[in-house]
Short mmCIF file of C-alpha atoms and ligand atoms in Angstrom, two decimals:
data_model
loop_
_atom_site.label_atom_id
_atom_site.label_comp_id
_atom_site.label_asym_id
_atom_site.label_seq_id
_atom_site.Cartn_x
_atom_site.Cartn_y
_atom_site.Cartn_z
CA UNK A 1 -35.12 -33.15 -8.78
CA UNK A 2 -33.70 -36.22 -10.52
CA UNK A 3 -30.82 -38.42 -9.57
CA UNK A 4 -29.85 -38.82 -13.22
CA UNK A 5 -28.97 -35.13 -13.53
CA UNK A 6 -27.44 -34.11 -10.22
CA UNK A 7 -25.77 -31.09 -11.89
CA UNK A 8 -29.22 -29.65 -12.47
CA UNK A 9 -29.69 -28.87 -8.80
CA UNK A 10 -26.27 -27.18 -8.69
CA UNK A 11 -27.15 -25.17 -11.75
CA UNK A 12 -30.45 -24.15 -10.17
CA UNK A 13 -28.59 -23.05 -7.03
CA UNK A 14 -26.09 -21.03 -9.05
CA UNK A 15 -28.88 -19.33 -10.98
CA UNK A 16 -30.70 -18.55 -7.74
CA UNK A 17 -27.57 -16.99 -6.23
CA UNK A 18 -26.95 -14.97 -9.37
CA UNK A 19 -30.54 -13.72 -9.42
CA UNK A 20 -30.42 -12.80 -5.75
CA UNK A 21 -27.09 -11.00 -6.27
CA UNK A 22 -28.51 -9.25 -9.33
CA UNK A 23 -31.43 -8.01 -7.22
CA UNK A 24 -28.90 -6.59 -4.84
CA UNK A 25 -29.86 -8.74 -1.86
CA UNK A 26 -26.75 -9.54 0.19
CA UNK A 27 -25.00 -12.45 -1.49
CA UNK A 28 -23.86 -14.96 1.15
CA UNK A 29 -21.00 -16.07 -1.09
CA UNK A 30 -19.60 -12.65 -1.88
CA UNK A 31 -19.76 -9.12 -0.51
CA UNK A 32 -21.55 -7.74 -3.56
CA UNK A 33 -23.44 -4.57 -4.18
CA UNK A 34 -25.40 -3.07 -1.29
CA UNK A 35 -28.46 -1.34 -2.83
CA UNK A 36 -29.00 1.04 0.09
CA UNK A 37 -25.42 2.29 -0.14
CA UNK A 38 -25.66 2.52 -3.91
CA UNK A 39 -28.76 4.73 -3.65
CA UNK A 40 -26.98 6.92 -1.11
CA UNK A 41 -24.07 7.29 -3.54
CA UNK A 42 -26.47 8.14 -6.39
CA UNK A 43 -28.16 10.77 -4.22
CA UNK A 44 -24.75 12.30 -3.40
CA UNK A 45 -23.89 12.44 -7.10
CA UNK A 46 -27.21 14.13 -7.85
CA UNK A 47 -26.88 16.73 -5.11
CA UNK A 48 -23.18 17.60 -5.23
CA UNK A 49 -22.10 20.50 -7.45
CA UNK A 50 -19.31 18.38 -8.95
CA UNK A 51 -21.64 15.46 -9.74
CA UNK A 52 -19.56 13.04 -7.70
CA UNK A 53 -19.86 10.97 -4.55
CA UNK A 54 -17.11 9.90 -2.19
CA UNK A 55 -17.09 6.13 -2.12
CA UNK A 56 -15.09 3.07 -1.20
CA UNK A 57 -15.44 0.35 -3.83
CA UNK A 58 -14.41 -3.24 -3.12
CA UNK A 59 -12.87 -4.73 -6.25
CA UNK A 60 -11.22 -8.02 -7.16
CA UNK A 61 -8.59 -7.20 -9.74
CA UNK A 62 -6.79 -4.42 -11.59
CA UNK A 63 -8.99 -4.92 -14.63
CA UNK A 64 -12.11 -4.00 -12.64
CA UNK A 65 -10.37 -0.97 -11.16
CA UNK A 66 -9.32 0.11 -14.66
CA UNK A 67 -12.96 -0.14 -15.80
CA UNK A 68 -14.02 2.04 -12.86
CA UNK A 69 -11.31 4.59 -13.61
CA UNK A 70 -12.32 4.62 -17.27
CA UNK A 71 -15.83 5.39 -16.04
CA UNK A 72 -14.61 8.53 -14.29
CA UNK A 73 -13.68 7.10 -10.88
CA UNK A 74 -11.07 9.47 -9.44
CA UNK A 75 -9.06 7.03 -7.32
CA UNK A 76 -7.36 8.58 -4.32
CA UNK A 77 -5.88 5.42 -2.86
CA UNK A 78 -6.15 1.66 -2.52
CA UNK A 79 -5.70 -0.93 0.21
CA UNK A 80 -6.56 -4.64 0.40
CA UNK A 81 -8.92 -4.74 -2.53
CA UNK A 82 -10.63 -1.46 -1.68
CA UNK A 83 -10.31 1.77 -3.61
CA UNK A 84 -11.50 5.12 -2.32
CA UNK A 85 -12.17 8.18 -4.34
CA UNK A 86 -14.86 10.21 -6.00
CA UNK A 87 -17.28 8.43 -8.27
CA UNK A 88 -19.38 9.81 -11.09
CA UNK A 89 -22.82 8.52 -12.10
CA UNK A 90 -21.02 6.49 -14.77
CA UNK A 91 -18.67 4.95 -12.17
CA UNK A 92 -21.65 3.80 -10.12
CA UNK A 93 -23.19 2.16 -13.18
CA UNK A 94 -20.01 0.16 -13.72
CA UNK A 95 -19.82 -0.76 -10.01
CA UNK A 96 -23.38 -2.01 -10.26
CA UNK A 97 -22.74 -3.96 -13.46
CA UNK A 98 -19.71 -5.62 -11.86
CA UNK A 99 -21.68 -6.18 -8.64
CA UNK A 100 -19.03 -4.48 -6.50
CA UNK A 101 -19.72 -3.46 -2.93
CA UNK A 102 -19.81 0.32 -2.87
CA UNK A 103 -19.98 2.34 0.35
CA UNK A 104 -20.34 6.07 0.76
CA UNK A 105 -18.31 8.12 3.17
CA UNK A 106 -17.93 11.74 4.10
CA UNK A 107 -14.53 13.09 3.45
CA UNK A 108 -13.28 15.76 5.75
CA UNK A 109 -12.52 18.93 3.89
CA UNK A 110 -9.07 19.18 2.30
CA UNK A 111 -6.70 20.95 4.59
CA UNK A 112 -3.29 22.40 4.06
CA UNK A 113 -1.46 22.07 7.33
CA UNK A 114 0.74 25.12 7.82
CA UNK A 115 3.80 22.87 8.06
CA UNK A 116 3.63 22.18 4.31
CA UNK A 117 5.46 24.66 2.13
CA UNK A 118 3.62 26.82 -0.35
CA UNK A 119 4.90 27.09 -3.93
CA UNK A 120 6.73 30.29 -2.94
CA UNK A 121 8.29 28.61 0.09
CA UNK A 122 9.38 25.61 -1.98
CA UNK A 123 11.18 27.94 -4.37
CA UNK A 124 12.72 29.94 -1.52
CA UNK A 125 13.93 26.75 0.13
CA UNK A 126 15.63 25.56 -3.07
CA UNK A 127 17.23 28.94 -3.66
CA UNK A 128 18.35 29.12 -0.03
CA UNK A 129 20.09 25.77 -0.39
CA UNK A 130 21.85 26.83 -3.58
CA UNK A 131 22.98 30.06 -1.92
CA UNK A 132 24.28 28.19 1.10
CA UNK A 133 26.14 25.54 -0.91
CA UNK A 134 27.25 27.28 -4.12
CA UNK A 135 29.95 24.68 -4.76
CA UNK A 136 27.48 21.83 -4.68
CA UNK A 137 24.10 23.07 -5.83
CA UNK A 138 22.44 25.24 -8.41
CA UNK A 139 18.77 26.03 -9.04
CA UNK A 140 17.68 26.04 -12.66
CA UNK A 141 14.43 27.28 -14.14
CA UNK A 142 13.54 24.52 -16.58
CA UNK A 143 10.23 25.79 -17.86
CA UNK A 144 6.94 27.49 -17.11
CA UNK A 145 3.67 26.34 -15.64
CA UNK A 146 0.56 26.59 -17.82
CA UNK A 147 -0.62 29.84 -16.20
CA UNK A 148 2.79 31.41 -16.73
CA UNK A 149 2.69 30.52 -20.43
CA UNK A 150 -0.65 32.38 -20.58
CA UNK A 151 0.90 35.51 -19.09
CA UNK A 152 -1.50 35.13 -16.21
CA UNK A 153 0.48 34.64 -13.00
CA UNK A 154 1.84 31.14 -12.82
CA UNK A 155 5.29 29.93 -11.87
CA UNK A 156 8.70 28.89 -13.10
CA UNK A 157 9.45 25.19 -12.86
CA UNK A 158 12.52 24.83 -10.67
CA UNK A 159 14.99 22.02 -10.33
CA UNK A 160 17.95 21.84 -8.00
CA UNK A 161 21.04 20.23 -9.45
CA UNK A 162 23.31 18.70 -6.85
CA UNK A 163 26.82 17.42 -7.42
CA UNK A 164 30.43 18.39 -7.09
CA UNK A 165 32.20 19.97 -10.06
CA UNK A 166 31.33 19.03 -13.60
CA UNK A 167 28.72 16.31 -13.23
CA UNK A 168 27.57 15.98 -16.85
CA UNK A 169 29.27 12.63 -17.34
CA UNK A 170 28.60 11.20 -13.92
CA UNK A 171 25.86 8.63 -13.31
CA UNK A 172 22.61 10.55 -12.91
CA UNK A 173 19.35 10.23 -11.03
CA UNK A 174 16.35 12.50 -11.38
CA UNK A 175 13.68 12.88 -8.70
CA UNK A 176 10.34 14.46 -9.59
CA UNK A 177 7.41 15.31 -7.38
CA UNK A 178 3.89 16.71 -7.41
CA UNK A 179 2.63 15.83 -10.89
CA UNK A 180 -0.67 15.70 -9.04
CA UNK A 181 -1.47 18.94 -7.27
CA UNK A 182 -3.13 17.60 -4.13
CA UNK A 183 -0.29 15.16 -3.35
CA UNK A 184 1.25 17.72 -1.04
CA UNK A 185 3.56 15.40 0.88
CA UNK A 186 5.63 14.82 -2.26
CA UNK A 187 7.41 18.19 -2.62
CA UNK A 188 8.45 17.83 1.01
CA UNK A 189 10.11 14.48 0.32
CA UNK A 190 12.02 16.01 -2.58
CA UNK A 191 13.14 18.94 -0.43
CA UNK A 192 14.16 16.61 2.41
CA UNK A 193 16.37 14.74 -0.02
CA UNK A 194 18.06 17.93 -1.21
CA UNK A 195 18.67 18.96 2.42
CA UNK A 196 19.98 15.54 3.37
CA UNK A 197 22.53 15.56 0.57
CA UNK A 198 23.72 19.10 1.08
CA UNK A 199 23.62 19.37 4.87
CA UNK A 200 25.60 16.16 5.32
CA UNK A 201 28.24 16.68 2.68
CA UNK A 202 31.68 16.36 4.28
CA UNK A 203 30.13 14.94 7.43
CA UNK A 204 28.76 11.58 6.35
CA UNK A 205 31.01 9.42 4.13
CA UNK A 206 28.13 7.92 2.15
CA UNK A 207 26.53 11.29 1.37
CA UNK A 208 29.91 12.83 0.58
CA UNK A 209 30.69 10.05 -1.88
CA UNK A 210 27.28 10.37 -3.55
CA UNK A 211 27.48 14.14 -3.98
CA UNK A 212 31.04 13.78 -5.30
CA UNK A 213 30.26 11.07 -7.81
CA UNK A 214 26.69 11.60 -9.04
CA UNK A 215 24.64 13.96 -11.17
CA UNK A 216 21.54 14.58 -9.02
CA UNK A 217 18.47 16.54 -10.12
CA UNK A 218 15.48 17.18 -7.88
CA UNK A 219 12.30 18.97 -9.00
CA UNK A 220 9.98 19.32 -5.95
CA UNK A 221 6.93 20.50 -7.88
CA UNK A 222 6.25 20.04 -11.58
CA UNK A 223 2.68 21.33 -11.10
CA UNK A 224 2.95 24.58 -9.12
CA UNK A 225 -0.31 26.06 -10.50
CA UNK A 226 -2.18 23.02 -9.22
CA UNK A 227 -0.30 23.05 -5.92
CA UNK A 228 -1.52 26.60 -5.36
CA UNK A 229 -5.13 25.34 -5.60
CA UNK A 230 -4.34 22.54 -3.14
CA UNK A 231 -2.92 25.14 -0.74
CA UNK A 232 -6.35 26.78 -0.72
CA UNK A 233 -7.99 23.52 0.27
CA UNK A 234 -9.29 22.67 -3.21
CA UNK A 235 -9.30 18.99 -4.23
CA UNK A 236 -7.17 19.43 -7.35
CA UNK A 237 -5.27 16.77 -9.30
CA UNK A 238 -4.46 18.05 -12.78
CA UNK A 239 -2.74 21.16 -14.07
CA UNK A 240 -4.94 24.24 -14.40
CA UNK A 241 -5.27 24.46 -18.18
CA UNK A 242 -8.87 25.59 -18.71
CA UNK A 243 -8.61 26.14 -22.45
CA UNK A 244 -10.32 22.90 -23.47
CA UNK A 245 -13.52 23.39 -21.50
CA UNK A 246 -16.33 25.48 -22.82
CA UNK A 247 -19.06 26.63 -20.47
CA UNK A 248 -19.10 26.83 -16.70
CA UNK A 249 -16.07 25.48 -14.94
CA UNK A 250 -16.47 23.35 -11.84
CA UNK A 251 -13.48 22.97 -9.59
CA UNK A 252 -11.84 19.75 -8.55
CA UNK A 253 -10.54 16.61 -10.17
CA UNK A 254 -13.52 16.38 -12.49
CA UNK A 255 -13.14 19.99 -13.48
CA UNK A 256 -10.68 21.41 -15.96
CA UNK A 257 -7.03 20.58 -16.43
CA UNK A 258 -4.85 17.92 -17.98
CA UNK A 259 -3.62 14.95 -15.97
CA UNK A 260 0.10 15.51 -16.35
CA UNK A 261 0.63 11.82 -15.58
CA UNK A 262 -1.29 10.87 -18.75
CA UNK A 263 0.28 13.43 -21.06
CA UNK A 264 3.70 11.87 -21.76
CA UNK A 265 4.41 10.72 -25.26
CA UNK A 266 4.95 6.98 -25.00
CA UNK A 267 1.88 4.98 -26.06
CA UNK A 268 -0.08 8.17 -25.48
CA UNK A 269 -3.69 7.52 -26.46
CA UNK A 270 -3.62 3.98 -25.05
CA UNK A 271 -5.68 2.55 -22.19
CA UNK A 272 -6.32 4.08 -18.77
CA UNK A 273 -6.38 7.72 -19.82
CA UNK A 274 -9.49 9.73 -20.49
CA UNK A 275 -10.41 11.66 -23.63
CA UNK A 276 -12.88 13.80 -21.66
CA UNK A 277 -11.48 17.19 -20.54
CA UNK A 278 -13.54 16.99 -17.36
CA UNK A 279 -12.23 13.60 -16.32
CA UNK A 280 -9.64 13.22 -13.56
CA UNK A 281 -7.32 11.33 -15.92
CA UNK A 282 -7.76 13.52 -19.01
CA UNK A 283 -4.77 12.86 -21.26
CA UNK A 284 -4.71 16.26 -22.99
CA UNK A 285 -5.22 17.21 -26.64
CA UNK A 286 -2.02 15.49 -27.76
CA UNK A 287 1.10 13.90 -26.31
CA UNK A 288 3.20 16.53 -24.53
CA UNK A 289 0.55 19.18 -25.11
CA UNK A 290 1.30 20.75 -21.71
CA UNK A 291 4.19 23.07 -20.85
CA UNK A 292 4.88 21.12 -17.65
CA UNK A 293 5.35 17.75 -19.40
CA UNK A 294 7.33 19.39 -22.21
CA UNK A 295 9.67 20.88 -19.63
CA UNK A 296 10.12 17.58 -17.79
CA UNK A 297 10.68 15.79 -21.11
CA UNK A 298 13.41 18.22 -22.14
CA UNK A 299 15.04 18.12 -18.72
CA UNK A 300 15.07 14.33 -18.57
CA UNK A 301 16.46 14.14 -22.11
CA UNK A 302 19.17 16.69 -21.40
CA UNK A 303 21.29 14.17 -19.41
CA UNK A 304 21.85 10.46 -19.30
CA UNK A 305 19.93 9.36 -16.25
CA UNK A 306 20.18 5.84 -14.92
CA UNK A 307 17.11 6.19 -12.71
CA UNK A 308 14.01 8.34 -12.44
CA UNK A 309 11.88 8.45 -9.31
CA UNK A 310 8.53 10.24 -9.33
CA UNK A 311 6.81 10.80 -6.00
CA UNK A 312 3.03 10.49 -5.73
CA UNK A 313 0.61 9.80 -2.92
CA UNK A 314 -0.89 7.64 -1.45
CA UNK A 315 -1.22 3.82 -0.96
CA UNK A 316 2.25 2.67 0.15
CA UNK A 317 3.28 1.33 -3.24
CA UNK A 318 6.39 1.14 -5.39
CA UNK A 319 5.44 0.87 -9.06
CA UNK A 320 7.45 0.28 -12.21
CA UNK A 321 6.59 0.08 -15.94
CA UNK A 322 4.71 -1.06 -17.75
CA UNK A 323 1.44 0.63 -16.94
CA UNK A 324 -0.06 0.53 -20.42
CA UNK A 325 0.22 -3.22 -21.01
CA UNK A 326 0.14 -6.49 -19.09
CA UNK A 327 3.47 -7.44 -20.65
CA UNK A 328 6.35 -7.56 -18.18
CA UNK A 329 9.32 -5.25 -18.81
CA UNK A 330 12.30 -7.02 -20.34
CA UNK A 331 14.91 -5.40 -18.08
CA UNK A 332 15.27 -7.65 -15.03
CA UNK A 333 17.12 -4.91 -13.17
CA UNK A 334 14.01 -2.71 -13.29
CA UNK A 335 12.05 -5.32 -11.35
CA UNK A 336 14.84 -6.28 -8.94
CA UNK A 337 15.58 -2.67 -7.99
CA UNK A 338 11.82 -2.04 -7.65
CA UNK A 339 11.57 -4.94 -5.23
CA UNK A 340 14.55 -3.58 -3.32
CA UNK A 341 12.80 -0.20 -3.07
CA UNK A 342 9.77 -2.05 -1.72
CA UNK A 343 11.90 -3.70 0.94
CA UNK A 344 13.53 -0.42 1.94
CA UNK A 345 10.27 1.52 2.20
CA UNK A 346 7.98 -1.23 3.47
CA UNK A 347 5.70 -0.42 0.52
CA UNK A 348 4.22 -3.06 -1.76
CA UNK A 349 6.31 -3.39 -4.93
CA UNK A 350 4.48 -4.21 -8.15
CA UNK A 351 4.30 -3.56 -11.87
CA UNK A 352 2.15 -0.46 -12.28
CA UNK A 353 -0.51 -2.16 -14.47
CA UNK A 354 -1.31 -4.30 -11.41
CA UNK A 355 -2.74 -1.18 -9.77
CA UNK A 356 -4.68 -0.15 -12.88
CA UNK A 357 -3.73 0.51 -16.46
CA UNK A 358 -2.48 3.90 -17.53
CA UNK A 359 -0.92 5.28 -20.66
CA UNK A 360 1.11 8.44 -20.98
CA UNK A 361 2.54 8.29 -17.46
CA UNK A 362 6.02 9.55 -16.65
CA UNK A 363 7.63 6.20 -15.97
CA UNK A 364 6.37 4.36 -19.08
CA UNK A 365 7.74 7.22 -21.16
CA UNK A 366 11.13 7.50 -19.41
CA UNK A 367 11.66 3.75 -19.52
CA UNK A 368 10.05 3.12 -22.91
CA UNK A 369 11.63 6.03 -24.73
CA UNK A 370 14.93 6.43 -22.92
CA UNK A 371 15.54 3.14 -21.11
CA UNK A 372 15.71 4.93 -17.74
CA UNK A 373 14.87 2.62 -14.85
CA UNK A 374 11.82 4.51 -13.59
CA UNK A 375 9.69 4.24 -10.47
CA UNK A 376 6.59 5.73 -8.92
CA UNK A 377 6.39 5.81 -5.12
CA UNK A 378 2.87 6.22 -3.71
CA UNK A 379 3.53 7.70 -0.29
CA UNK A 380 1.13 7.40 2.63
CA UNK A 381 -1.39 4.91 3.98
CA UNK A 382 -5.12 4.50 3.46
CA UNK A 383 -5.92 6.74 6.42
CA UNK A 384 -3.51 9.48 5.40
CA UNK A 385 -5.39 10.61 2.29
CA UNK A 386 -3.77 13.52 0.49
CA UNK A 387 -3.51 15.87 3.42
CA UNK A 388 -2.16 14.18 6.53
CA UNK A 389 -1.00 16.38 9.40
CA UNK A 390 2.48 17.64 8.65
CA UNK A 391 3.73 15.64 11.64
CA UNK A 392 3.37 12.52 9.46
CA UNK A 393 6.21 13.75 7.23
CA UNK A 394 8.91 12.31 9.45
CA UNK A 395 7.44 8.83 8.99
CA UNK A 396 7.12 9.27 5.21
CA UNK A 397 10.68 10.50 5.04
CA UNK A 398 11.91 7.51 7.05
CA UNK A 399 10.16 5.26 4.56
CA UNK A 400 11.58 6.93 1.47
CA UNK A 401 15.06 8.11 2.41
CA UNK A 402 16.91 4.83 2.06
CA UNK A 403 15.33 4.08 -1.33
CA UNK A 404 16.43 7.45 -2.69
CA UNK A 405 19.95 6.81 -1.42
CA UNK A 406 19.91 3.30 -2.89
CA UNK A 407 19.16 4.72 -6.33
CA UNK A 408 21.99 7.21 -6.00
CA UNK A 409 24.33 4.55 -4.72
CA UNK A 410 23.71 2.08 -7.54
CA UNK A 411 23.32 4.63 -10.36
CA UNK A 412 26.71 3.61 -11.78
CA UNK A 413 25.68 -0.04 -11.93
CA UNK A 414 22.04 -1.05 -11.33
CA UNK A 415 23.07 -4.70 -11.84
CA UNK A 416 24.66 -4.43 -8.39
CA UNK A 417 21.21 -5.32 -7.09
CA UNK A 418 22.11 -8.93 -7.97
CA UNK A 419 25.40 -8.81 -6.04
CA UNK A 420 26.17 -9.06 -2.33
CA UNK A 421 24.86 -6.20 -0.24
CA UNK A 422 27.18 -5.25 2.57
CA UNK A 423 25.59 -5.41 6.00
CA UNK A 424 28.67 -4.27 7.88
CA UNK A 425 31.98 -2.64 6.96
CA UNK A 426 34.64 -2.18 9.66
CA UNK A 427 37.83 -0.20 9.16
CA UNK A 428 40.43 -0.86 11.85
CA UNK A 429 44.04 0.16 11.54
CA UNK A 430 43.90 0.33 7.76
CA UNK A 431 42.19 -3.03 7.40
CA UNK A 432 38.69 -3.28 5.94
CA UNK A 433 36.50 -6.20 6.97
CA UNK A 434 33.12 -6.66 5.31
CA UNK A 435 30.04 -8.76 5.96
CA UNK A 436 27.11 -9.53 3.67
CA UNK A 437 24.04 -11.74 3.69
CA UNK A 438 25.29 -13.60 0.59
CA UNK A 439 28.65 -15.41 0.27
CA UNK A 440 31.52 -13.15 -0.78
CA UNK A 441 34.40 -14.15 -3.06
CA UNK A 442 36.33 -10.86 -3.38
CA UNK A 443 36.46 -7.36 -1.96
CA UNK A 444 37.50 -4.14 -3.65
CA UNK A 445 38.45 -0.82 -2.05
CA UNK A 446 38.62 2.17 -4.39
CA UNK A 447 38.37 5.88 -4.81
CA UNK A 448 36.90 7.17 -8.05
CA UNK A 449 35.58 4.50 -10.35
CA UNK A 450 34.74 0.92 -9.39
CA UNK A 451 37.19 -1.52 -10.90
CA UNK A 452 40.07 0.92 -10.51
CA UNK A 453 40.96 0.04 -6.91
CA UNK A 454 42.69 -2.74 -4.98
CA UNK A 455 41.14 -6.14 -4.76
CA UNK A 456 41.66 -9.14 -2.49
CA UNK A 457 40.13 -12.61 -2.32
CA UNK A 458 37.92 -13.25 0.70
CA UNK A 459 36.11 -10.66 2.80
CA UNK A 460 38.95 -8.41 4.03
CA UNK A 461 41.47 -6.07 2.44
CA UNK A 462 44.35 -3.94 3.72
CA UNK A 463 44.27 -0.33 2.58
CA UNK A 464 47.50 1.17 1.17
CA UNK A 465 49.09 3.89 3.32
CA UNK A 466 48.33 6.44 0.61
CA UNK A 467 44.68 6.08 1.59
CA UNK A 468 45.14 5.97 5.34
CA UNK A 469 47.59 8.88 5.72
CA UNK A 470 44.67 11.26 5.82
CA UNK A 471 40.99 10.75 6.50
CA UNK A 472 39.18 10.33 3.20
CA UNK A 473 36.22 8.52 1.74
CA UNK A 474 36.95 5.05 0.40
CA UNK A 475 34.43 2.94 -1.47
CA UNK A 476 34.14 -0.74 -0.63
CA UNK A 477 32.25 -3.41 -2.53
CA UNK A 478 32.11 -7.18 -2.63
CA UNK A 479 31.79 -9.74 -5.39
CA UNK A 480 29.44 -12.67 -5.01
CA UNK A 481 29.98 -16.30 -5.96
CA UNK A 482 28.08 -15.57 -9.20
CA UNK A 483 30.73 -13.00 -10.19
CA UNK A 484 28.37 -10.08 -9.65
CA UNK A 485 29.66 -7.08 -7.71
CA UNK A 486 27.25 -5.63 -5.17
CA UNK A 487 26.51 -2.00 -4.23
CA UNK A 488 29.48 -0.06 -2.90
CA UNK A 489 29.53 1.38 0.57
CA UNK A 490 31.48 4.49 1.53
CA UNK A 491 33.66 4.50 4.65
CA UNK A 492 36.22 6.85 6.13
CA UNK A 493 39.72 5.46 5.57
CA UNK A 494 40.64 6.27 9.19
O1 0X9 B 501 -2.77 7.27 -11.52
C1 0X9 B 501 -1.65 7.76 -11.39
O2 0X9 B 501 -1.21 8.62 -12.12
C2 0X9 B 501 -0.76 7.27 -10.24
N1 0X9 B 501 -1.52 7.13 -9.03
S1 0X9 B 501 -2.13 8.45 -8.28
O3 0X9 B 501 -3.03 7.97 -7.22
N2 0X9 B 501 -0.95 9.22 -7.55
O4 0X9 B 501 -2.77 9.29 -9.22
C3 0X9 B 501 -0.19 5.92 -10.59
C4 0X9 B 501 0.52 5.86 -11.89
C5 0X9 B 501 1.24 4.56 -12.07
N3 0X9 B 501 0.87 3.87 -13.25
C6 0X9 B 501 -0.10 2.90 -13.28
N4 0X9 B 501 -0.78 2.56 -12.25
N5 0X9 B 501 -0.28 2.27 -14.43
ZN1 ZN B 502 -0.39 11.02 -8.23
#
C-alpha cells in the first residue's frame, strides 16, 4: 500500500469485487448471479422435455434483455427490471456471462378459464353481432389460418367491420388481437370493443358519433390455430406451421411455428428475431411467409387507416415504433398519442425498443410502410401471466376502453392530441359551455366534418335552432392558444 498511488488500492478493491462476483459469491454492490439458483435452472433445463426452465431474470437495460431473447429466452412479461419466462441452456449462459440474478420458479399449469371464448365462440359472437346490427356491422373472412391453407382443419380469419353506411372514405382505425396464441385476454378486449360500439349506438352520443363517422375494423384473433392449442392448456405463442421442422416436434413456444409478430415485411431479418425454427421468436422463412401475416397485410393495406392497435399480453405497457432501431420515430404525434394511451390505461408508455429490440413486428411495418400510427398494448400485470381468471377481464377492459375510444375519436386528426382536451361540456337551453385543462381561445359546434360548423371566441357557443329542434348528436371542440384544435366531444343537442 503506498500513499503515492492511492488509486492502486481502489483498483485492487474493484478487482477483488469483480473476482468475487465472477465466482458467483453474492456481490454486496449488486444483486448478481446466484450460483445455487443457476444450477437449479440448469437442472430444470436438463430434465424438462422442452429443454427450458422457468426463470425470473433481473436485468438492467433493454440491450441485456435483447441479448437474452436472442439466446432463446421466451419472455412472458416484465416488471421493474425483472423478466419472467422460459430460458434455454443458451439463455442461462448469457445470464451468467452478464452476471444477472436468475431465479427459478414453478409455473402453474396453463389454464383456460371457461369464461374465455374458444375460436368457435369468438366467430359466433362476431356473427351474432353482425346479424343483430345489419345496418352497422358486417363480418368478413379476410384469409385463412396456416392449418386451413394445408387443407387440414384450421380456421377462417374473421374481421368485423363497424360503421354506418359507406365508410370507405371515413377516418379508419384497425384493432388486431391474438398474434400470440396464449395471450387469451386479447380477443376478449377486441370483442368487448365491438359490443360497446354496437350495443350503445343510438344510446350514447359519443358512440353514436363514432360509429357514424368512422371506418372501424376489429379482428379478435389473427392466430386461431394457435388459440386452439392455448384452449387445451398448451403454452403456445406462434402459429402452428410445422413445415420447417424436421424430426420430432416438441410442443410449446420453443417448438414449431412462426412468430407472427416477427414475420412482417419491414426491416424483416433485422435484430430481435430468431432464425431458428424452434425459437419462440422465429421470424419465418421470409417476410410475410405466413398466411396470417399476408392476410393482415392485405387487410391493413385495403383502407387508409389512421391508427392501428394490436393487443398483446402482459406487462401493462403501451409501445410504439420503432422496435428495430434505437432511433426515435420522426412523427411527434405517434409519441404524444402513445403517451396519452399510457395515461388513459395506467400502463407505462414507451418506444418498443426500450422493452427489447424486435424486427418484423406489426407496428414497425404498419408505421414504417404505411405511416399508420401504430401501437401495441401489453395487457395484464406481472401476476396475471397469460391466463388470469376470466374475472380479471373487467379490469383489463376498464384499462383499455378509453384508449380505444380515444383512437376512434381522434382518427380524423391525430394532431388534436396537442390541442385542448375538454373536461366538461354542458348543454343548457341551446347553449354549449366547455371546460378544458388548457386555456381555450375558440369553440366550434358542428355536425359532419370539423371546420364546417359554427365557431365563437371564448369557451361558449349558442347552437342554432336547426340543431336544437330535435335531439341529435353535435360535436364540440375547442382551440387552444397555440391555434391547435383539440379532440371533439359528442353531446346531445337537447
Ligand atoms: O415480443 C413481442 O412480440 C411483444 N411482446 S409479447 O410479450 N406480447 O410477445 C412486443 C412487441 C413490441 N416490439 C418491441 N418490443 N420491439
Ligand atoms: Zn404478444
